[in-house]
Amino acid sequence: PTFANAIYSISKRRLWRCQRYIGELKLISQITMLLRPLLLLTFLSAFFLSLSAQVSGVITDSKGEALPFASIYIRGTSTGTTSNIQGEYFLELTPGTYELVFQYVGYKQRIESIVIGVEPLRLNMVLLEETIDLNEVVVKADAEDPAYEVIRKAIAKRKYYRDQVEAYSCNVYIKGNMKFLDAPEKFLGQEIGTMGGSLDSNRQGIIYLSESQAKLYFQEPNHFKEEMIYSKVSGNDRGFGFNRASDMDFNLYRNYALLGRQIISPIAANALQYYRYKLRGTLYDEEGRLINKIELIPKRSEDPVYQGYIYIVEDLWNIQSVDLMLSSGAMKQPGLDSLYIRQVHVPVQEPDVWRIFSQTIRFRAGLFGFRLAGDFTGIYGDYELNQAFEHRFFALEVFRVNEGANEKDQLFWDSIRPIPLTLEEKIDYVRKDSLQLIRETKEYKDSVDRRSNRFTPLNLVFGYAYSNSYKRKYITMGSPVSTIQYNTVQGFNGDLQFNFRKEFDEYNMRWLEIAPRLSYGLADKRLRARAGFTYRFNRTNRATLNIEGGIDAFQFNPENPITK
């Protein structure tokens, strides 16, 4: 009425027009009222067609113990998920009828038929330990274990399965978690504290938690290319996790995998020189396939070989799953105590194309009083086999990060994450993301800088660093003592190194660095000066300009016969 009166006060003609428009609107409103049921039905139909419901639950054994990293996938596909360390899982599915396969290495596979509507479905699953059949296996004292026959047939088919798919692409989700089990109060006389809020009062806590979603491309013989689409790091919205599917490549159809040493595959061409095998039994999966469970026993404790079990499919002679362990003696990696690898392979194309569906790598390490445990779980799906890649597709880059990959919030990750977070991981995300907000304030950065920028006479010996964190400017002077060396030309010599760094954005995507250096040799009594200039245009594609100049001393012989 107020609007109408205002119109009337201006012009009766305008009021007449307004009344005409109101009449038209009433007519439209009446038509809309008549069509409302049809419109509502149309909207609801489109809405429900786009809905997906969540299947969730806990996977346990017959004793009620959680089964971590169990595989759950739609029968006949590579679409699925794995359970977390507490046995919890969830899977987003559109309405329909599905057959879900529940699989855990060492336990009997189960297939469950479900009907998905619009309501969430709770489906807890109990898996029973595998029923091993050894009634028909009779091994005499001087006879060869039946496992050797199975392994020889698997070795004979190794190249076939290695080269079976010349090229493919797939989607890979990886979650990485590293946690301190114990940490000393001090290290080299320096207080460690809580390591930025990571450690609790028991000196335990998560120090790295990250998730990533990537596209992986592969072409024989060994070409990988990886595109990181999304990435999240707990407490660091600027960072990119070092979750890389190509680094988790433990393909047992190759003769060996590189892990410091060449770790010999249990079905490598020369595997019989390194392994002893025992057939621990046979079992049938839900598809009626006979699976051979074979124990792997190293012939020598220090050999670069796996221990554990490999499951071979009868007649196909391919790998169904593995549960392996590498000891510190096998790896010879300082500080790395043990490493566990669990893989599940699923059929993706008839008659005999199987691909890896899930892989979990767990490890324990310890050094200088620190005890660390970690796990990285990858879920592989949506395989596209025998793709034809363009020429030089793998030549220009092997890894790239999409722009904006680390800008997705927690709600987004909750919607795409296939592996449920544990309570500890949820708390870690909340705590560290909250701490990051505090640490980004000017007051916090200035207070930290005031403490760390204090100069003492010892800095002339051990080096000095000045920071203006809020303006992202940093100046460092290296320790002259740490640079003292000796060679036969300069005699005793040392360096005085400086570094200036300016970061131009909060994500450290673009930065400038200038690094001058002076060196002097007592024997040749010559002062040498050099400087380097580095400008990073873009961290995403690593576009960088680097210029260096000056005078320096270096060994002409590329074999470096004179050690530092």
Coordinates of C-alpha atoms in Angstrom, one line a residue:
P1 CA 0.0 0.0 0.0
T2 CA 2.8 2.4 0.8
F3 CA 4.4 1.7 -2.6
A4 CA 1.0 2.2 -4.3
N5 CA 0.3 5.5 -2.6
A6 CA 3.7 6.8 -3.6
I7 CA 2.9 5.9 -7.2
Y8 CA -0.5 7.6 -6.9
S9 CA 1.0 10.8 -5.6
I10 CA 3.1 11.0 -8.7
S11 CA 0.6 10.2 -11.4
K12 CA -2.8 8.5 -11.7
R13 CA -1.7 7.1 -15.0
R14 CA 1.2 5.4 -13.4
L15 CA -1.1 4.0 -10.8
W16 CA -3.3 2.6 -13.5
R17 CA -0.3 0.9 -15.1
C18 CA 0.7 -0.4 -11.7
Q19 CA -2.8 -1.9 -11.2
R20 CA -2.6 -3.5 -14.7
Y21 CA 0.8 -5.1 -13.8
I22 CA -0.6 -6.3 -10.5
G23 CA -3.5 -7.9 -12.4
E24 CA -1.0 -9.6 -14.6
L25 CA 1.0 -10.8 -11.6
K26 CA -2.2 -12.2 -10.0
L27 CA -2.9 -14.1 -13.2
I28 CA 0.6 -15.5 -13.2
S29 CA 0.3 -16.4 -9.5
Q30 CA -3.0 -18.3 -10.1
I31 CA -1.4 -20.3 -13.0
T32 CA 1.6 -21.0 -10.7
M33 CA -0.8 -22.3 -8.0
L34 CA -2.4 -24.6 -10.4
L35 CA 1.0 -25.9 -11.7
R36 CA 2.6 -26.1 -8.2
P37 CA 2.1 -29.8 -7.8
L38 CA 3.6 -30.5 -11.2
L39 CA 6.5 -28.1 -10.5
L40 CA 7.1 -29.7 -7.1
L41 CA 7.0 -33.2 -8.6
T42 CA 9.5 -32.1 -11.3
F43 CA 11.8 -30.5 -8.8
L44 CA 11.7 -33.4 -6.4
S45 CA 12.4 -35.9 -9.2
A46 CA 15.5 -34.0 -10.3
F47 CA 16.5 -33.6 -6.7
F48 CA 16.3 -37.2 -5.8
L49 CA 17.9 -38.3 -9.0
S50 CA 20.9 -36.2 -8.0
L51 CA 21.0 -37.5 -4.4
S52 CA 23.4 -40.0 -3.1
A53 CA 23.2 -41.9 0.1
Q54 CA 26.0 -43.0 2.4
V55 CA 26.7 -46.6 3.3
S56 CA 28.8 -46.7 6.4
G57 CA 29.7 -49.0 9.2
V58 CA 32.5 -50.8 11.0
I59 CA 34.4 -53.9 9.8
T60 CA 35.5 -56.2 12.6
D61 CA 36.7 -59.8 13.0
S62 CA 34.8 -62.5 14.9
K63 CA 36.2 -61.2 18.2
G64 CA 35.0 -57.7 17.6
E65 CA 38.4 -56.3 16.8
A66 CA 38.5 -53.6 14.2
L67 CA 40.1 -54.5 10.8
P68 CA 42.0 -51.5 9.6
F69 CA 42.5 -50.7 5.9
A70 CA 40.0 -53.4 4.7
S71 CA 38.8 -53.0 1.1
I72 CA 35.2 -52.3 0.2
Y73 CA 34.3 -52.1 -3.5
I74 CA 31.4 -52.6 -5.9
R75 CA 31.6 -56.0 -7.4
G76 CA 33.1 -56.1 -10.9
T77 CA 34.4 -52.5 -10.6
S78 CA 37.3 -50.6 -9.0
T79 CA 34.9 -48.2 -7.3
G80 CA 35.1 -48.3 -3.6
T81 CA 37.0 -47.3 -0.4
T82 CA 38.9 -48.7 2.5
S83 CA 38.3 -48.7 6.2
N84 CA 40.4 -46.4 8.5
I85 CA 42.6 -47.6 11.3
Q86 CA 39.6 -48.0 13.5
G87 CA 37.8 -50.2 10.9
E88 CA 35.3 -47.5 10.0
Y89 CA 34.2 -46.9 6.4
F90 CA 31.7 -45.0 4.3
L91 CA 30.9 -45.0 0.6
E92 CA 28.7 -42.5 -1.3
L93 CA 26.3 -44.3 -3.8
T94 CA 23.4 -43.1 -5.9
P95 CA 20.1 -44.9 -5.4
G96 CA 20.1 -48.4 -6.8
T97 CA 21.0 -52.0 -6.1
Y98 CA 24.6 -53.0 -5.5
E99 CA 26.8 -55.9 -4.6
L100 CA 29.5 -54.8 -2.2
V101 CA 32.6 -56.9 -1.8
F102 CA 34.3 -56.8 1.7
Q103 CA 37.9 -58.0 1.6
Y104 CA 40.7 -58.1 4.1
V105 CA 43.9 -60.0 3.6
G106 CA 43.9 -63.2 5.6
Y107 CA 40.1 -63.2 6.0
K108 CA 37.3 -64.7 4.1
Q109 CA 35.8 -62.4 1.4
R110 CA 32.1 -61.4 1.7
I111 CA 29.7 -60.1 -0.8
E112 CA 26.7 -58.2 0.4
S113 CA 23.7 -57.2 -1.7
I114 CA 22.2 -53.8 -0.8
V115 CA 19.5 -51.5 -2.0
I116 CA 20.3 -47.8 -1.7
G117 CA 17.5 -45.3 -1.4
V118 CA 17.8 -41.7 -0.1
E119 CA 18.4 -42.6 3.5
P120 CA 21.8 -43.4 4.9
L121 CA 22.4 -47.2 5.3
R122 CA 24.3 -48.5 8.3
L123 CA 26.0 -51.8 7.5
N124 CA 28.5 -53.3 10.0
M125 CA 30.4 -56.3 8.7
V126 CA 32.1 -59.2 10.5
L127 CA 34.8 -61.0 8.5
L128 CA 35.8 -64.4 9.4
E129 CA 39.4 -65.7 9.3
E130 CA 40.0 -67.5 6.0
T131 CA 39.3 -71.3 6.0
I132 CA 42.4 -73.0 4.9
D133 CA 42.1 -76.3 3.2
L134 CA 45.2 -78.6 3.4
N135 CA 43.4 -82.0 3.4
E136 CA 44.5 -82.8 -0.1
V137 CA 48.1 -81.6 0.3
V138 CA 50.4 -84.3 1.4
V139 CA 54.1 -83.3 1.7
K140 CA 56.7 -86.0 2.3
A141 CA 59.8 -85.3 4.1
D142 CA 62.0 -85.3 1.0
A143 CA 59.4 -83.8 -1.3
E144 CA 59.2 -80.2 -2.6
D145 CA 56.6 -78.0 -1.1
P146 CA 53.6 -77.6 -3.5
A147 CA 54.1 -73.8 -3.2
Y148 CA 57.1 -74.0 -5.6
E149 CA 54.9 -75.3 -8.4
V150 CA 52.5 -72.3 -8.0
I151 CA 55.3 -69.8 -7.8
R152 CA 57.0 -71.2 -10.9
K153 CA 53.7 -70.8 -12.8
A154 CA 53.4 -67.2 -11.4
I155 CA 56.9 -66.4 -12.5
A156 CA 56.2 -67.8 -16.0
K157 CA 53.2 -65.4 -16.2
R158 CA 55.0 -62.4 -14.7
K159 CA 55.9 -60.7 -17.9
Y160 CA 52.5 -61.3 -19.3
Y161 CA 50.8 -59.4 -16.5
R162 CA 53.6 -56.8 -16.3
D163 CA 53.1 -55.9 -20.0
Q164 CA 49.4 -56.7 -20.2
V165 CA 48.2 -53.1 -20.1
E166 CA 50.5 -50.9 -22.1
A167 CA 49.0 -47.6 -20.9
Y168 CA 46.3 -46.5 -18.5
S169 CA 45.0 -43.7 -16.3
C170 CA 43.2 -43.8 -13.0
N171 CA 42.1 -41.6 -10.1
V172 CA 44.0 -42.0 -6.9
Y173 CA 43.1 -40.8 -3.4
I174 CA 45.9 -40.9 -0.8
K175 CA 45.8 -40.2 2.9
G176 CA 49.1 -39.9 4.7
N177 CA 49.6 -39.8 8.5
M178 CA 52.8 -39.7 10.5
K179 CA 52.8 -39.7 14.2
F180 CA 55.5 -39.4 16.9
L181 CA 55.2 -42.3 19.4
D182 CA 57.8 -40.7 21.6
A183 CA 60.1 -37.7 21.4
P184 CA 62.9 -36.5 23.7
E185 CA 62.6 -33.2 25.7
K186 CA 65.8 -31.9 24.2
F187 CA 67.8 -32.6 21.1
L188 CA 71.5 -31.5 20.9
G189 CA 70.9 -29.4 24.0
Q190 CA 68.0 -27.5 22.5
E191 CA 64.5 -27.6 23.9
I192 CA 62.1 -29.3 21.5
G193 CA 58.9 -28.1 23.1
T194 CA 55.6 -29.3 21.6
M195 CA 56.9 -28.9 18.0
G196 CA 54.3 -26.3 17.1
G197 CA 51.5 -27.9 19.0
S198 CA 51.9 -31.4 17.6
L199 CA 53.1 -33.2 20.8
D200 CA 50.9 -33.7 23.8
S201 CA 52.0 -34.2 27.4
N202 CA 53.0 -37.9 26.6
R203 CA 55.4 -36.7 23.9
Q204 CA 53.1 -38.1 21.2
G205 CA 51.1 -36.6 18.4
I206 CA 50.5 -36.3 14.7
I207 CA 53.2 -34.4 12.9
Y208 CA 51.9 -34.8 9.3
L209 CA 48.4 -35.3 8.1
S210 CA 47.5 -34.8 4.5
E211 CA 45.1 -35.9 1.8
S212 CA 45.3 -35.7 -2.0
Q213 CA 43.2 -36.5 -5.0
A214 CA 45.2 -37.0 -8.2
K215 CA 45.1 -38.4 -11.7
L216 CA 47.8 -40.9 -12.5
Y217 CA 48.9 -41.7 -16.0
F218 CA 51.2 -44.6 -16.9
Q219 CA 52.8 -46.0 -20.1
E220 CA 55.2 -48.9 -20.5
P221 CA 58.0 -49.4 -19.8
N222 CA 58.1 -47.1 -16.8
H223 CA 56.7 -43.7 -17.6
F224 CA 54.6 -42.0 -14.9
K225 CA 52.8 -38.7 -15.0
E226 CA 50.8 -37.4 -12.1
E227 CA 48.4 -34.4 -11.8
M228 CA 47.5 -33.4 -8.2
I229 CA 43.9 -32.0 -8.4
Y230 CA 43.3 -31.4 -4.8
S231 CA 45.6 -31.3 -1.7
K232 CA 45.1 -30.6 2.0
V233 CA 47.7 -30.5 4.7
S234 CA 46.7 -30.2 8.3
G235 CA 47.7 -26.8 9.7
N236 CA 49.1 -25.5 6.4
D237 CA 46.7 -24.2 3.8
R238 CA 49.7 -23.1 1.7
G239 CA 51.3 -26.4 1.4
F240 CA 51.0 -29.4 -0.8
G241 CA 51.3 -32.9 0.6
F242 CA 54.0 -35.1 -0.6
N243 CA 51.5 -37.9 -1.2
R244 CA 52.5 -39.2 -4.7
A245 CA 51.1 -42.3 -6.2
S246 CA 54.2 -42.8 -8.4
D247 CA 56.3 -43.0 -5.2
M248 CA 54.1 -45.8 -3.9
D249 CA 54.8 -48.0 -6.9
F250 CA 55.5 -51.5 -5.5
N251 CA 54.7 -53.4 -8.7
L252 CA 55.5 -57.0 -7.8
Y253 CA 55.3 -58.0 -11.5
R254 CA 58.6 -56.2 -12.0
N255 CA 61.8 -58.0 -10.9
Y256 CA 62.4 -55.5 -8.1
A257 CA 61.3 -52.2 -6.5
L258 CA 63.7 -49.5 -5.4
L259 CA 63.8 -48.7 -1.7
G260 CA 67.4 -47.7 -1.1
R261 CA 68.2 -51.2 -2.4
Q262 CA 66.7 -53.3 -5.1
I263 CA 64.0 -55.3 -3.3
I264 CA 63.5 -58.6 -5.1
S265 CA 59.9 -59.5 -6.0
P266 CA 58.7 -62.9 -4.7
I267 CA 57.9 -63.8 -8.4
A268 CA 61.0 -62.2 -9.9
A269 CA 62.9 -64.1 -12.6
N270 CA 65.6 -64.9 -9.9
A271 CA 63.3 -65.1 -6.9
L272 CA 64.0 -68.8 -6.2
Q273 CA 67.6 -67.8 -5.3
Y274 CA 66.4 -65.6 -2.5
Y275 CA 63.1 -67.1 -1.2
R276 CA 61.8 -70.3 0.3
Y277 CA 58.1 -70.9 -0.1
K278 CA 55.5 -72.8 1.9
L279 CA 51.9 -73.4 0.8
R280 CA 49.9 -72.5 3.9
G281 CA 46.6 -73.6 2.3
T282 CA 44.0 -72.9 -0.4
L283 CA 40.7 -71.1 -0.2
Y284 CA 37.8 -70.0 -2.4
D285 CA 36.7 -66.4 -2.9
E286 CA 33.0 -65.5 -3.4
E287 CA 33.4 -65.8 -7.1
G288 CA 34.5 -69.5 -6.8
R289 CA 38.2 -68.8 -7.7
L290 CA 40.8 -71.0 -5.9
I291 CA 43.3 -68.9 -4.1
N292 CA 46.7 -70.2 -3.0
K293 CA 48.1 -68.7 0.2
I294 CA 51.9 -68.9 0.1
E295 CA 54.3 -67.9 2.9
L296 CA 57.5 -66.1 1.8
I297 CA 60.6 -67.0 3.8
P298 CA 64.0 -65.3 3.1
K299 CA 66.9 -67.6 2.6
R300 CA 69.2 -65.1 4.3
S301 CA 68.3 -62.5 6.8
E302 CA 70.1 -59.6 5.2
D303 CA 68.9 -60.3 1.6
P304 CA 66.7 -57.5 0.1
V305 CA 63.5 -59.5 0.1
Y306 CA 60.0 -59.5 1.6
Q307 CA 58.5 -61.6 4.3
G308 CA 54.8 -62.4 4.7
Y309 CA 52.2 -63.9 2.4
I310 CA 51.3 -63.7 -1.3
Y311 CA 47.9 -64.9 -2.6
I312 CA 48.0 -66.4 -6.1
V313 CA 44.9 -67.2 -8.2
E314 CA 44.8 -70.8 -9.5
D315 CA 44.8 -71.2 -13.3
L316 CA 45.3 -67.4 -13.9
W317 CA 48.5 -67.4 -11.8
N318 CA 48.2 -63.7 -11.0
I319 CA 48.3 -61.8 -7.7
Q320 CA 45.1 -61.5 -5.7
S321 CA 46.6 -59.7 -2.7
V322 CA 49.7 -59.5 -0.6
D323 CA 50.6 -58.9 3.0
L324 CA 54.3 -58.2 3.2
M325 CA 57.0 -56.9 5.5
L326 CA 60.5 -55.5 5.0
S327 CA 62.9 -55.6 7.9
S328 CA 65.6 -53.1 8.6
G329 CA 68.2 -55.6 7.5
A330 CA 66.5 -56.0 4.1
M331 CA 66.2 -52.3 3.5
K332 CA 69.3 -51.0 5.1
Q333 CA 67.8 -47.6 5.5
P334 CA 69.1 -45.7 8.6
G335 CA 66.4 -45.3 11.2
L336 CA 63.8 -47.3 9.4
D337 CA 62.9 -50.3 11.5
S338 CA 60.2 -52.0 9.4
L339 CA 57.9 -51.4 6.5
Y340 CA 54.6 -53.2 5.8
I341 CA 52.9 -53.3 2.4
R342 CA 49.3 -54.6 1.9
Q343 CA 47.8 -54.7 -1.6
V344 CA 44.4 -55.8 -2.9
H345 CA 44.0 -56.4 -6.7
V346 CA 40.6 -56.6 -8.3
P347 CA 39.4 -57.7 -11.8
V348 CA 38.5 -54.7 -14.0
Q349 CA 38.2 -56.4 -17.4
E350 CA 37.5 -59.9 -18.6
P351 CA 39.0 -62.4 -18.9
D352 CA 42.1 -61.7 -16.8
V353 CA 42.9 -58.0 -16.4
W354 CA 43.4 -57.2 -12.7
R355 CA 44.5 -53.8 -11.3
I356 CA 45.5 -52.7 -7.9
F357 CA 42.5 -51.3 -6.0
S358 CA 44.0 -50.4 -2.6
Q359 CA 47.5 -50.2 -1.1
T360 CA 48.6 -49.4 2.4
I361 CA 52.2 -48.7 3.4
R362 CA 52.9 -48.6 7.1
F363 CA 56.3 -48.1 8.7
R364 CA 58.1 -47.6 12.0
A365 CA 61.2 -45.6 12.5
G366 CA 63.5 -44.4 15.2
L367 CA 66.6 -42.2 15.6
F368 CA 68.2 -40.1 18.3
G369 CA 65.4 -40.8 20.8
F370 CA 62.6 -40.1 18.3
R371 CA 60.1 -42.9 17.6
L372 CA 57.9 -42.5 14.6
A373 CA 55.1 -44.5 12.9
G374 CA 53.2 -43.7 9.8
D375 CA 50.8 -45.0 7.2
F376 CA 49.9 -44.0 3.6
T377 CA 46.8 -45.5 2.1
G378 CA 45.9 -45.2 -1.6
I379 CA 42.6 -46.0 -3.3
Y380 CA 42.8 -46.5 -7.1
G381 CA 39.7 -46.4 -9.3
D382 CA 38.1 -45.4 -12.6
Y383 CA 40.7 -47.1 -14.7
E384 CA 40.9 -46.3 -18.4
L385 CA 42.9 -49.0 -20.0
N386 CA 45.2 -48.9 -23.1
Q387 CA 44.9 -45.2 -23.7
A388 CA 46.6 -43.6 -26.6
F389 CA 48.6 -40.7 -25.3
E390 CA 49.9 -37.9 -27.4
H391 CA 53.6 -37.8 -28.5
R392 CA 55.8 -36.6 -25.7
F393 CA 52.9 -36.7 -23.2
F394 CA 55.3 -38.0 -20.6
A395 CA 58.4 -36.0 -21.7
L396 CA 57.7 -32.5 -20.5
E397 CA 56.6 -33.0 -16.9
V398 CA 56.2 -35.9 -14.5
F399 CA 54.3 -34.1 -11.8
R400 CA 52.1 -31.1 -11.6
V401 CA 49.8 -29.4 -9.1
N402 CA 46.6 -27.8 -10.4
E403 CA 46.1 -24.1 -9.6
G404 CA 44.0 -23.7 -6.5
A405 CA 44.5 -27.3 -5.5
N406 CA 45.1 -26.4 -1.9
E407 CA 42.2 -23.9 -1.6
K408 CA 39.4 -26.3 -0.8
D409 CA 37.9 -26.1 2.7
Q410 CA 37.0 -28.9 5.1
L411 CA 33.4 -29.1 3.9
F412 CA 34.6 -29.9 0.5
W413 CA 36.9 -32.7 1.7
D414 CA 34.1 -34.1 3.9
S415 CA 32.1 -34.5 0.7
I416 CA 34.8 -36.4 -1.4
R417 CA 36.9 -38.2 1.2
P418 CA 36.5 -42.0 0.7
I419 CA 38.2 -43.0 4.0
P420 CA 36.7 -41.7 7.2
L421 CA 38.9 -39.6 9.5
T422 CA 39.6 -41.0 12.9
L423 CA 38.8 -38.9 16.0
E424 CA 42.5 -38.1 16.4
E425 CA 42.7 -36.9 12.8
K426 CA 39.6 -34.8 13.1
I427 CA 41.0 -33.1 16.3
D428 CA 44.4 -32.6 14.5
Y429 CA 42.7 -30.8 11.6
V430 CA 40.7 -28.5 13.9
R431 CA 43.6 -27.7 16.3
K432 CA 46.3 -27.1 13.7
D433 CA 44.0 -25.1 11.4
S434 CA 43.0 -23.0 14.3
L435 CA 46.6 -22.5 15.4
Q436 CA 47.5 -21.4 11.8
L437 CA 44.9 -18.6 12.0
I438 CA 46.6 -17.4 15.2
R439 CA 50.0 -17.6 13.7
E440 CA 49.1 -15.6 10.7
T441 CA 48.3 -12.5 12.8
K442 CA 50.8 -9.6 12.9
E443 CA 50.9 -9.6 16.7
Y444 CA 51.9 -13.3 16.8
K445 CA 54.5 -13.0 14.1
D446 CA 56.0 -9.9 15.6
S447 CA 56.3 -11.5 19.0
V448 CA 58.0 -14.5 17.6
D449 CA 60.4 -12.4 15.6
R450 CA 61.3 -10.3 18.6
R451 CA 62.4 -13.4 20.4
S452 CA 64.2 -15.1 17.5
N453 CA 66.0 -11.9 16.3
R454 CA 68.0 -11.3 19.4
F455 CA 71.6 -11.0 18.6
T456 CA 74.4 -12.4 20.8
P457 CA 78.2 -12.5 20.3
L458 CA 77.9 -16.3 19.6
N459 CA 76.0 -15.5 16.5
L460 CA 79.2 -14.3 14.9
V461 CA 80.5 -17.9 15.2
F462 CA 77.3 -20.0 14.8
G463 CA 75.4 -17.7 12.4
Y464 CA 72.5 -15.3 12.6
A465 CA 69.0 -15.1 11.2
Y466 CA 66.8 -12.0 11.1
S467 CA 63.1 -12.3 10.2
N468 CA 60.2 -9.9 9.5
S469 CA 57.6 -12.6 9.1
Y470 CA 54.6 -10.3 8.6
K471 CA 56.3 -8.5 5.7
R472 CA 57.9 -11.8 4.6
K473 CA 61.5 -10.6 4.6
Y474 CA 64.4 -12.8 5.9
I475 CA 68.1 -12.2 6.2
T476 CA 70.6 -14.9 7.3
M477 CA 74.3 -15.1 7.9
G478 CA 75.8 -18.5 7.7
S479 CA 78.2 -19.9 10.4
P480 CA 81.8 -19.3 9.4
V481 CA 82.9 -22.2 11.6
S482 CA 80.8 -24.8 9.8
T483 CA 82.4 -23.8 6.4
I484 CA 86.1 -24.4 7.4
Q485 CA 87.6 -26.9 5.0
Y486 CA 91.0 -27.9 3.6
N487 CA 92.3 -28.6 0.2
T488 CA 95.7 -28.7 -1.4
V489 CA 95.3 -25.5 -3.4
Q490 CA 93.7 -23.1 -0.8
G491 CA 94.9 -24.8 2.3
F492 CA 92.6 -24.1 5.1
N493 CA 89.7 -22.1 3.8
G494 CA 86.3 -20.8 4.8
D495 CA 83.2 -18.9 3.6
L496 CA 81.1 -16.1 4.8
Q497 CA 77.6 -16.5 3.4
F498 CA 74.6 -14.2 3.4
N499 CA 71.1 -14.7 2.1
F500 CA 68.2 -12.2 1.6
R501 CA 64.8 -13.6 0.8
K502 CA 61.6 -11.7 0.0
E503 CA 58.3 -13.6 -0.4
F504 CA 55.6 -11.7 -2.3
D505 CA 52.5 -13.6 -1.3
E506 CA 51.1 -15.5 1.6
Y507 CA 51.3 -18.8 -0.3
N508 CA 55.0 -18.4 -1.1
M509 CA 54.2 -18.8 -4.8
R510 CA 56.5 -15.9 -5.8
W511 CA 59.7 -15.0 -4.2
L512 CA 63.1 -13.4 -4.6
E513 CA 66.4 -14.6 -3.2
I514 CA 69.9 -12.9 -3.3
A515 CA 72.8 -14.9 -1.9
P516 CA 76.3 -13.3 -1.8
R517 CA 79.3 -15.3 -0.6
L518 CA 82.9 -14.5 0.3
S519 CA 85.6 -17.2 0.6
Y520 CA 89.3 -17.0 1.6
G521 CA 92.1 -19.5 1.4
L522 CA 95.1 -19.2 3.8
A523 CA 97.6 -20.9 1.4
D524 CA 96.9 -18.9 -1.8
K525 CA 95.9 -15.8 0.2
R526 CA 93.1 -15.0 -2.2
L527 CA 89.7 -13.6 -1.5
R528 CA 87.0 -14.9 -3.8
A529 CA 83.5 -13.4 -4.1
R530 CA 80.4 -14.7 -5.8
A531 CA 76.6 -14.0 -5.7
G532 CA 73.5 -15.6 -6.9
F533 CA 70.1 -14.1 -7.8
T534 CA 67.0 -16.3 -7.9
Y535 CA 63.5 -15.3 -8.8
R536 CA 60.6 -17.7 -8.6
F537 CA 57.7 -16.6 -10.9
N538 CA 55.3 -19.3 -9.9
R539 CA 55.6 -22.2 -7.5
T540 CA 52.9 -24.2 -9.2
N541 CA 54.9 -24.8 -12.4
R542 CA 58.2 -23.9 -10.8
A543 CA 59.1 -21.2 -13.3
T544 CA 62.4 -19.8 -12.1
L545 CA 65.1 -17.4 -13.2
N546 CA 68.6 -18.0 -11.7
I547 CA 71.7 -16.0 -12.3
E548 CA 75.1 -16.6 -10.6
G549 CA 78.4 -14.9 -11.1
G550 CA 81.8 -14.3 -9.5
I551 CA 84.9 -16.3 -8.7
D552 CA 85.0 -19.6 -6.9
A553 CA 87.3 -22.6 -6.4
F554 CA 86.1 -26.1 -7.2
Q555 CA 87.5 -29.4 -8.1
F556 CA 88.2 -29.7 -11.8
N557 CA 88.1 -33.5 -11.6
P558 CA 84.4 -34.6 -11.7
E559 CA 85.3 -37.6 -9.6
N560 CA 86.1 -35.2 -6.6
P561 CA 89.2 -37.0 -5.4
I562 CA 89.8 -34.5 -2.5
T563 CA 87.1 -34.9 0.1
K564 CA 85.8 -32.1 2.2

